[in-house]
Amino acid sequence: MMDKLVAYLSERTGIITISDDDFLVEDLHLTSRQLVDLAIFIKNTFKVVIELYDDITVSELKRRLLYKIESSNFNAAEYFIFERNINSGKGDNIALKSESDSITYNKFWELINIDESGIFNELINSNRCLLITNDSIYSVVVYWGLLKYKTTVGLINFQNIDSYQLESVINIGEYDYLVVSEMYAGTIDLQIISSLCNIIILKENSLEYSKIVNSKQKNHTIQEGGFVVYSSGSTGIPKGVLHDQIDMYYACITYGKEILDLKPSDSVYVMSNLGYAFSFCTATFQTFYAGATSLILDSKNIWKIVDNINRFKPTVIAGVPKIYSLIIELQAVSKLNENSVRLALSSGEALSMKIWNEWYDLFKQPIIEGYGSSELLVGVISNSLQYFKKGSSGKLLNGFEVTFTNKGELIIEGPSISNNILGKEFSSSKKIATNDIFKVDQEGYYWYMGRSNFIVKYNGIWLNPQEVEKALTENTNISECLIHTFDLELYCYFTINKDDQVTLNDIRNIFIKDFNSKIFPSKIIRVENLPRNVNGKIVRERVPNKYWIEEL
């Protein structure tokens, strides 16, 4: 296949021996016109589109071409549900289980096939569809049905955005359909949204629906047939990252095999909303790849989460650090029977060593922490049951490569990565420059040091707030901490457990020991809770004024 590409380049350039290391412009001297002709040749010969707006090597061109060919032929629903399960004799395995219902992989496949009056017959003409749905078996079925029919589909947590942000998400994503659960429809301005796209209102616990029609036609500028993963929105309007369906496969053969190692006998319970990227990835394609069972349960509060674990006995659980902290606190009144759980996963933000230690003391089991993002799709750095070091993000997984900027920021390249941000210029690059600062120890463990864009200057000295927060939580009785600058003042907000105490001197000693003597907060304020989004992730931009308890 690649012989045709090399022969074309040789014919156009007159260069007989072309190396994989040759750059198209710098070494082969292709002009702008010749680059356009090359793109046309690739489209006509291989039936895929490759963007050639940057100077790349022949090797990189081959990689992009192979990825595009694989991606264009890959259908996630057919592969994960039919090929890996039904066609492999696992069709009768339970795919999705709720408190009152369950469906097998056979039933799953039946539900996502078109009938004359069904929801997929309605949505088959959609190019892009946004889902705002409650966690249910049928919302997952709708999502995977859209994947089957090559509709670009996005799932967003409605509780993380307001009406203005929803309008922005629809416009930026150029969605022509919105599927919204009946329970959320009353909180949306349907008149405004219907002026932007068609609306499908999905009835509870079924595939029945009603429709509000929009007559406008959108100009489609983004690649079709993929899926959009949204950030938490903790720093503003949620960022949408467009992935190709085949990225799901790469996520499973890297993180899935090396860290999760799911078996058909496993049952997976994610304790955060499915609109949270890590939750959806773990609960669906990672679980479906193994032919395991995904537990879609009501997780509206910590009491319910503990009850779900005790009742349904999952073998794998996943959540943000705050959920683990609340489970630990609840042990005094509501015991968790954790015997069934073989793997506990943490994501979303750094897990404190205090939570790790308390969990390990209670259950004699590590919490497995890793590092990922919407662009990375899964954890590319992670601890595992075979190797772990508390406080670290773990080791780099096979299949990914990293480099560092001179500031220590991570640059990652790998097969599941997408750099294609909705609303920005299309990119097919599989490499991403993060704003996250890491250090690597001699054993190859990565240590998260914070985000470079959170670093501020205070009293003429550069300060990493997350480094301060980590020092305070690990060396005092402070449970959680948020360092915030406002009007040239440095604020330290913190929480402590009911029976613990912390003094001004405790905090002052940490600053003297670990940081410059010119740095000390203007105000140190104990609060009841730190501001969080619906998934339990700290929202750094929200100053917790209304939760003040006392000022030290």
XYZ file of C-alpha atoms in Angstrom:
552
model
C 0.000 0.000 0.000
C 2.748 2.448 0.946
C 4.658 1.495 -2.230
C 2.127 3.505 -4.247
C 2.757 6.558 -2.072
C 6.565 6.302 -2.340
C 6.366 5.703 -6.107
C 4.211 8.820 -6.491
C 6.666 10.934 -4.479
C 9.597 9.583 -6.469
C 7.883 10.324 -9.763
C 6.969 13.892 -8.775
C 10.346 14.798 -7.273
C 12.683 12.810 -9.513
C 14.356 11.435 -6.375
C 14.911 7.694 -6.787
C 15.706 6.822 -3.160
C 13.276 8.349 -0.695
C 13.918 7.895 3.014
C 11.292 7.760 5.756
C 13.238 10.554 7.468
C 12.913 12.936 4.483
C 10.735 15.998 5.050
C 8.237 16.730 2.269
C 9.233 20.384 1.869
C 12.708 20.675 3.366
C 14.190 17.538 1.745
C 11.895 16.606 -1.160
C 11.274 20.287 -2.029
C 7.561 19.859 -2.689
C 5.891 23.152 -3.621
C 2.486 24.270 -2.333
C 0.959 23.161 -5.623
C 2.612 19.759 -5.357
C 1.347 19.345 -1.777
C -2.194 19.971 -3.018
C -1.657 17.439 -5.805
C -0.333 14.938 -3.222
C -3.461 15.397 -1.078
C -5.653 14.828 -4.152
C -3.655 11.703 -5.075
C -4.123 10.312 -1.543
C -7.859 11.027 -1.616
C -8.355 9.403 -5.018
C -6.100 6.407 -4.308
C -6.785 5.628 -0.655
C -10.231 7.296 -0.239
C -9.152 9.333 2.793
C -8.247 12.986 3.370
C -4.860 13.985 4.794
C -4.121 17.588 5.793
C -0.692 18.736 4.593
C -0.468 22.221 6.087
C 2.746 21.430 8.017
C 6.086 20.053 6.870
C 6.229 16.412 7.931
C 8.462 13.446 7.234
C 7.561 10.640 4.864
C 7.323 8.384 7.911
C 4.792 10.703 9.560
C 2.813 10.886 6.303
C 2.658 7.076 6.215
C 1.554 6.955 9.843
C -1.237 9.466 9.261
C -2.332 7.641 6.122
C -2.476 4.235 7.831
C -4.371 5.722 10.779
C -6.897 7.355 8.452
C -7.452 4.164 6.480
C -7.940 2.141 9.673
C -10.191 4.817 11.169
C -12.416 5.179 8.097
C -13.119 1.438 8.113
C -13.615 1.091 11.875
C -17.087 0.981 13.410
C -16.942 0.960 17.206
C -20.402 -0.527 17.760
C -19.824 -3.352 15.287
C -16.413 -4.117 16.769
C -17.087 -3.795 20.519
C -20.625 -5.178 20.680
C -20.924 -7.562 17.743
C -17.403 -8.796 16.926
C -15.923 -8.993 20.431
C -19.048 -10.320 22.125
C -21.868 -11.714 19.984
C -19.554 -13.156 17.351
C -17.263 -14.506 20.090
C -19.945 -16.432 21.954
C -20.492 -13.832 24.695
C -23.804 -12.449 23.416
C -25.689 -13.666 26.488
C -23.329 -11.827 28.868
C -24.936 -8.890 30.670
C -23.684 -5.685 29.025
C -25.577 -3.075 31.054
C -27.256 -3.443 34.428
C -29.271 -0.919 36.421
C -31.204 -1.222 39.672
C -34.313 -2.440 37.850
C -33.208 -3.672 34.438
C -30.413 -5.299 32.455
C -29.636 -6.072 28.824
C -27.348 -8.633 27.241
C -24.977 -7.906 24.369
C -27.475 -9.668 22.078
C -30.264 -7.343 23.238
C -27.939 -4.336 23.011
C -27.222 -5.123 19.361
C -30.914 -5.592 18.645
C -31.792 -2.212 20.176
C -29.304 -0.210 18.112
C -30.545 -1.526 14.785
C -32.942 0.692 12.867
C -36.661 0.046 12.727
C -39.230 2.071 10.805
C -40.443 4.151 13.730
C -37.457 4.021 16.119
C -35.212 6.773 17.376
C -32.280 5.719 15.171
C -34.444 5.985 12.076
C -34.974 9.589 13.173
C -31.314 10.273 13.950
C -29.730 8.477 10.991
C -29.775 11.741 9.019
C -27.961 13.608 11.786
C -24.349 14.570 11.146
C -23.664 15.649 14.709
C -25.695 14.899 17.811
C -25.218 16.166 21.368
C -26.546 14.095 24.275
C -27.664 15.620 27.562
C -29.023 12.549 29.261
C -29.279 11.099 32.735
C -27.303 7.958 33.452
C -29.423 5.073 32.211
C -29.189 1.942 30.116
C -31.073 3.643 27.300
C -28.890 6.752 27.154
C -25.904 4.418 26.625
C -27.859 2.545 23.935
C -28.606 5.820 22.105
C -24.923 6.828 22.226
C -23.720 3.532 20.789
C -26.463 3.467 18.195
C -25.236 6.833 16.937
C -21.704 5.422 16.748
C -23.022 2.518 14.674
C -24.546 4.879 12.130
C -21.425 7.049 12.003
C -23.022 10.120 13.539
C -20.516 12.276 15.393
C -21.804 12.111 18.968
C -20.986 14.136 22.063
C -22.070 13.521 25.664
C -21.970 16.372 28.137
C -22.872 16.664 31.794
C -25.748 19.153 31.864
C -25.242 19.890 35.561
C -21.823 21.357 34.703
C -23.145 24.039 32.321
C -25.758 26.797 32.229
C -28.098 27.740 29.355
C -25.646 30.232 27.871
C -22.864 27.656 27.875
C -25.184 25.085 26.280
C -25.848 27.471 23.394
C -22.095 27.927 22.979
C -21.458 24.174 23.063
C -24.091 23.582 20.345
C -22.764 26.379 18.139
C -19.090 25.493 18.549
C -19.794 21.806 17.926
C -22.139 22.585 15.016
C -24.637 20.034 16.311
C -27.795 19.568 14.265
C -29.526 17.396 16.890
C -29.812 17.557 20.664
C -31.055 14.470 22.534
C -32.133 15.468 26.023
C -33.610 13.343 28.805
C -37.182 14.152 29.763
C -36.047 15.017 33.294
C -33.758 17.790 31.953
C -36.058 19.134 29.238
C -37.933 21.359 31.694
C -34.729 23.145 32.710
C -33.711 24.032 29.148
C -35.042 26.991 27.161
C -36.405 24.799 24.387
C -37.473 27.787 22.298
C -33.940 29.166 22.088
C -32.277 25.778 21.633
C -34.780 24.745 18.941
C -33.634 27.766 16.944
C -30.167 26.194 16.896
C -30.886 22.501 16.271
C -33.514 19.762 16.258
C -34.428 18.478 19.722
C -35.240 14.901 20.643
C -36.732 14.476 24.138
C -35.932 10.968 25.334
C -38.497 9.475 27.686
C -37.331 7.868 30.897
C -36.127 4.252 30.774
C -37.057 3.687 27.145
C -36.190 4.595 23.574
C -39.505 6.405 23.110
C -39.186 10.090 22.276
C -40.813 13.296 21.116
C -39.332 15.802 18.679
C -39.055 19.562 18.238
C -38.087 20.421 14.667
C -35.576 23.046 13.584
C -35.625 24.181 9.970
C -32.096 25.581 9.821
C -29.343 23.704 8.036
C -25.834 23.935 9.464
C -22.614 24.229 7.505
C -20.628 21.171 8.543
C -16.921 21.806 8.866
C -15.727 19.025 11.204
C -14.900 15.450 10.461
C -17.876 13.068 10.556
C -18.281 9.719 12.288
C -16.255 10.347 15.446
C -17.118 11.074 19.058
C -16.602 14.166 21.195
C -15.181 13.982 24.717
C -15.796 17.033 26.901
C -13.670 18.426 29.696
C -15.286 18.977 33.090
C -15.821 22.690 32.493
C -14.089 23.509 35.784
C -12.272 26.401 34.069
C -15.147 27.707 31.889
C -17.155 26.369 28.945
C -16.415 22.633 28.578
C -13.838 21.943 25.866
C -14.878 19.420 23.230
C -12.217 17.101 21.809
C -13.119 15.218 18.620
C -11.789 11.660 18.523
C -11.981 9.037 15.808
C -13.857 5.882 16.767
C -10.702 3.797 16.442
C -9.176 5.770 19.332
C -11.442 3.655 21.559
C -9.659 0.542 20.350
C -6.214 2.021 21.012
C -7.341 3.050 24.506
C -8.334 -0.555 25.222
C -5.119 -2.173 24.002
C -2.983 0.270 26.009
C -4.558 1.373 29.313
C -7.248 -1.290 29.147
C -4.881 -4.245 28.853
C -2.009 -2.940 30.963
C -3.956 -1.428 33.877
C -7.569 -2.677 33.891
C -7.112 -6.208 32.516
C -10.895 -6.689 32.572
C -12.435 -10.146 32.208
C -16.003 -11.157 31.206
C -16.662 -11.923 34.885
C -15.927 -8.321 35.937
C -18.608 -5.785 36.798
C -17.588 -2.125 36.584
C -19.141 0.693 38.633
C -18.146 4.297 37.928
C -19.162 6.491 40.842
C -19.299 9.747 38.864
C -21.708 10.915 36.172
C -21.227 9.293 32.751
C -20.806 12.771 31.252
C -17.371 12.755 32.897
C -14.972 11.441 30.237
C -13.103 8.919 32.386
C -16.407 7.520 33.654
C -17.847 7.008 30.185
C -14.661 5.512 28.777
C -14.327 3.052 31.661
C -18.028 2.178 31.854
C -18.529 1.558 28.140
C -15.801 0.746 25.642
C -13.295 -0.575 28.193
C -16.017 -2.764 29.686
C -17.462 -3.818 26.308
C -13.994 -4.718 24.997
C -13.783 -7.386 27.695
C -17.389 -8.552 27.492
C -17.858 -7.468 31.112
C -20.855 -5.791 32.787
C -21.281 -2.055 33.297
C -23.342 -1.061 36.333
C -25.401 2.062 35.526
C -26.566 3.088 38.997
C -27.887 6.145 40.801
C -24.842 7.804 42.395
C -26.441 11.049 43.567
C -24.893 10.940 47.041
C -22.256 9.066 49.009
C -24.832 7.034 50.961
C -26.226 5.709 47.695
C -22.752 4.958 46.333
C -21.837 2.866 49.390
C -25.191 1.082 49.202
C -24.632 0.338 45.503
C -21.227 -1.225 46.190
C -22.612 -3.333 49.034
C -25.643 -4.430 47.021
C -24.250 -5.017 43.510
C -20.715 -6.080 44.493
C -18.707 -4.574 41.607
C -15.199 -5.878 41.004
C -13.947 -2.520 39.667
C -14.870 0.940 40.970
C -13.792 4.351 39.673
C -14.195 7.885 40.986
C -12.550 11.194 41.813
C -10.528 11.531 45.056
C -13.374 13.320 46.880
C -15.610 10.253 46.544
C -12.979 8.051 48.175
C -12.554 10.621 50.941
C -16.317 10.633 51.621
C -16.485 6.817 51.649
C -13.715 6.800 54.271
C -15.557 9.385 56.421
C -18.794 7.406 56.163
C -17.246 4.236 57.593
C -18.105 5.429 61.094
C -21.849 5.033 60.358
C -22.208 3.050 57.119
C -19.702 0.284 56.511
C -18.495 -0.481 53.013
C -18.254 -4.189 52.191
C -15.347 -3.884 49.809
C -14.576 -7.590 49.529
C -15.795 -7.853 45.923
C -13.643 -4.957 44.666
C -10.316 -6.008 43.139
C -9.484 -2.635 41.548
C -10.196 0.928 42.745
C -9.395 3.682 40.222
C -8.973 7.400 40.879
C -8.877 10.171 38.279
C -9.826 13.803 37.644
C -7.324 15.425 39.998
C -4.352 14.465 42.119
C -5.052 11.953 44.874
C -3.601 13.024 48.214
C -1.369 10.623 50.102
C -3.633 11.137 53.121
C -6.627 9.629 51.279
C -4.442 6.857 49.827
C -3.097 5.926 53.260
C -6.506 5.953 54.955
C -8.034 3.790 52.211
C -5.149 1.349 52.337
C -5.340 1.118 56.144
C -9.063 0.356 55.962
C -9.194 -2.042 53.010
C -5.582 -3.237 52.526
C -5.817 -2.266 48.882
C -4.194 0.591 46.908
C -6.169 3.209 45.033
C -4.807 3.153 41.489
C -4.142 6.694 40.304
C -3.181 7.774 36.803
C -2.914 10.769 34.529
C -5.159 11.430 31.537
C -7.290 14.083 29.859
C -9.996 14.560 27.231
C -7.290 14.775 24.563
C -5.511 11.638 25.792
C -8.848 9.768 26.185
C -7.443 7.431 28.869
C -4.642 7.343 31.390
C -1.306 7.327 29.582
C 0.597 7.376 32.866
C -0.692 5.121 35.622
C 0.010 3.012 38.640
C -1.230 -0.581 38.566
C -1.844 -3.447 40.958
C 1.550 -4.874 39.942
C 3.493 -1.632 40.454
C 2.414 1.424 42.405
C 3.951 4.207 44.430
C 1.580 6.282 46.545
C 1.495 9.955 45.650
C 2.800 9.367 42.137
C 0.822 9.282 38.887
C 2.516 5.997 37.990
C 4.618 4.950 35.001
C 4.325 5.707 31.306
C 2.278 3.055 29.506
C 3.508 1.106 26.508
C 2.576 2.738 23.207
C 3.120 6.332 24.360
C 6.175 8.579 24.172
C 6.930 11.720 26.172
C 9.268 14.687 26.043
C 9.480 17.735 28.291
C 9.618 21.469 27.676
C 12.282 23.491 29.500
C 9.595 24.290 32.107
C 8.988 20.595 32.784
C 5.683 20.516 30.906
C 4.757 17.154 29.425
C 4.498 16.574 25.654
C 2.835 13.244 24.865
C 2.468 11.275 21.639
C 0.390 8.122 21.239
C -2.352 6.322 19.322
C -5.436 7.296 21.379
C -4.586 11.016 21.413
C -6.551 13.705 19.578
C -5.449 17.305 19.221
C -8.651 18.210 17.393
C -10.422 20.782 19.585
C -13.897 21.845 18.460
C -13.947 25.485 17.410
C -10.266 25.455 16.464
C -8.403 24.581 13.286
C -8.596 20.876 12.466
C -5.539 18.861 13.510
C -4.703 15.225 12.832
C -1.636 15.301 15.097
C -1.297 12.478 17.635
C 0.982 14.608 19.804
C -0.174 17.075 22.448
C 1.642 19.664 24.543
C 0.082 19.737 28.000
C 0.329 22.491 30.593
C 1.064 19.898 33.247
C 4.421 19.844 35.002
C 5.920 16.495 35.992
C 9.087 15.118 37.497
C 10.305 11.560 36.906
C 12.173 9.623 39.583
C 14.889 7.019 39.054
C 12.372 4.158 39.035
C 10.366 5.763 36.215
C 7.458 7.023 38.328
C 5.930 10.349 37.274
C 5.127 12.965 39.919
C 2.564 15.647 39.135
C 3.757 19.106 40.190
C 0.824 21.231 38.967
C -0.257 23.174 35.903
C 2.013 25.813 34.450
C -0.920 28.160 33.765
C -1.831 28.122 37.485
C 1.600 29.461 38.506
C 1.408 33.056 39.750
C 3.827 35.768 40.845
C 3.466 36.871 44.456
C 5.818 39.315 46.207
C 8.088 39.082 43.159
C 8.407 35.282 43.457
C 6.880 32.631 41.200
C 4.520 30.397 43.177
C 2.981 27.060 42.208
C -0.331 26.928 44.171
C -0.749 23.171 43.714
C 2.700 22.538 45.157
C 1.734 24.550 48.258
C -1.591 22.735 48.551
C 0.143 19.373 48.367
C 2.650 20.344 51.072
C -0.094 21.544 53.430
C -2.323 18.477 53.045
C 0.556 16.039 53.433
C 2.231 17.696 56.427
C -0.644 19.091 58.531
C -4.163 18.028 59.563
C -5.588 19.979 56.636
C -7.839 17.699 54.564
C -8.134 19.851 51.456
C -6.651 23.154 50.443
C -7.068 25.811 47.753
C -4.497 28.576 47.228
C -5.995 31.548 45.426
C -4.728 35.018 44.447
C -7.052 38.016 44.306
C -6.198 41.732 44.087
C -2.517 41.031 44.801
C -3.507 39.134 47.951
C -2.783 35.448 48.606
C -5.638 33.444 50.118
C -5.435 29.984 51.647
C -8.773 28.173 51.968
C -8.770 24.840 53.772
C -10.981 22.152 55.272
C -10.272 19.824 58.191
C -12.045 16.782 59.608
C -14.392 17.389 62.515
C -12.059 16.097 65.223
C -8.826 17.567 63.830
C -7.162 20.907 64.534
C -4.721 23.107 62.656
C -3.011 26.257 63.920
C -1.508 29.288 62.237
C 1.939 28.071 63.286
C 1.346 24.697 61.615
C 0.770 26.475 58.324
C 3.548 29.020 58.856
C 6.086 26.250 59.486
C 5.307 24.626 56.124
C 5.868 27.907 54.297
C 9.145 28.540 56.148
C 10.378 24.983 55.594
C 9.334 24.386 51.973
C 8.889 27.824 50.397
C 10.462 31.273 50.294
C 10.182 33.287 53.519
C 8.634 36.173 51.551
C 5.610 34.026 50.772
C 2.778 33.710 53.271
C -0.981 34.017 52.736
C -2.647 37.347 53.475
C -5.675 35.440 54.732
C -6.014 31.845 55.929
C -9.645 30.785 56.004
C -11.238 27.573 57.162
C -14.255 26.662 55.029
C -16.885 23.967 55.227
C -16.270 22.730 51.667
C -14.234 23.673 48.650
C -16.239 24.520 45.502
C -16.721 21.479 43.256
C -18.554 20.541 40.104
C -21.096 17.713 39.953
C -18.329 15.125 39.436
C -16.558 16.151 42.627
C -13.705 18.004 40.935
C -12.470 21.260 42.528
C -13.421 24.387 40.563
C -10.450 26.631 41.200
C -12.097 29.742 39.746
C -14.883 29.743 42.342
C -13.730 31.430 45.563
C -15.592 29.724 48.429
C -16.666 32.919 50.265
C -20.100 31.631 51.256
C -18.620 28.606 53.033
C -16.452 30.537 55.506
C -16.310 29.113 59.028
C -13.430 31.061 60.556
C -10.300 32.996 59.710
C -7.045 32.099 61.421
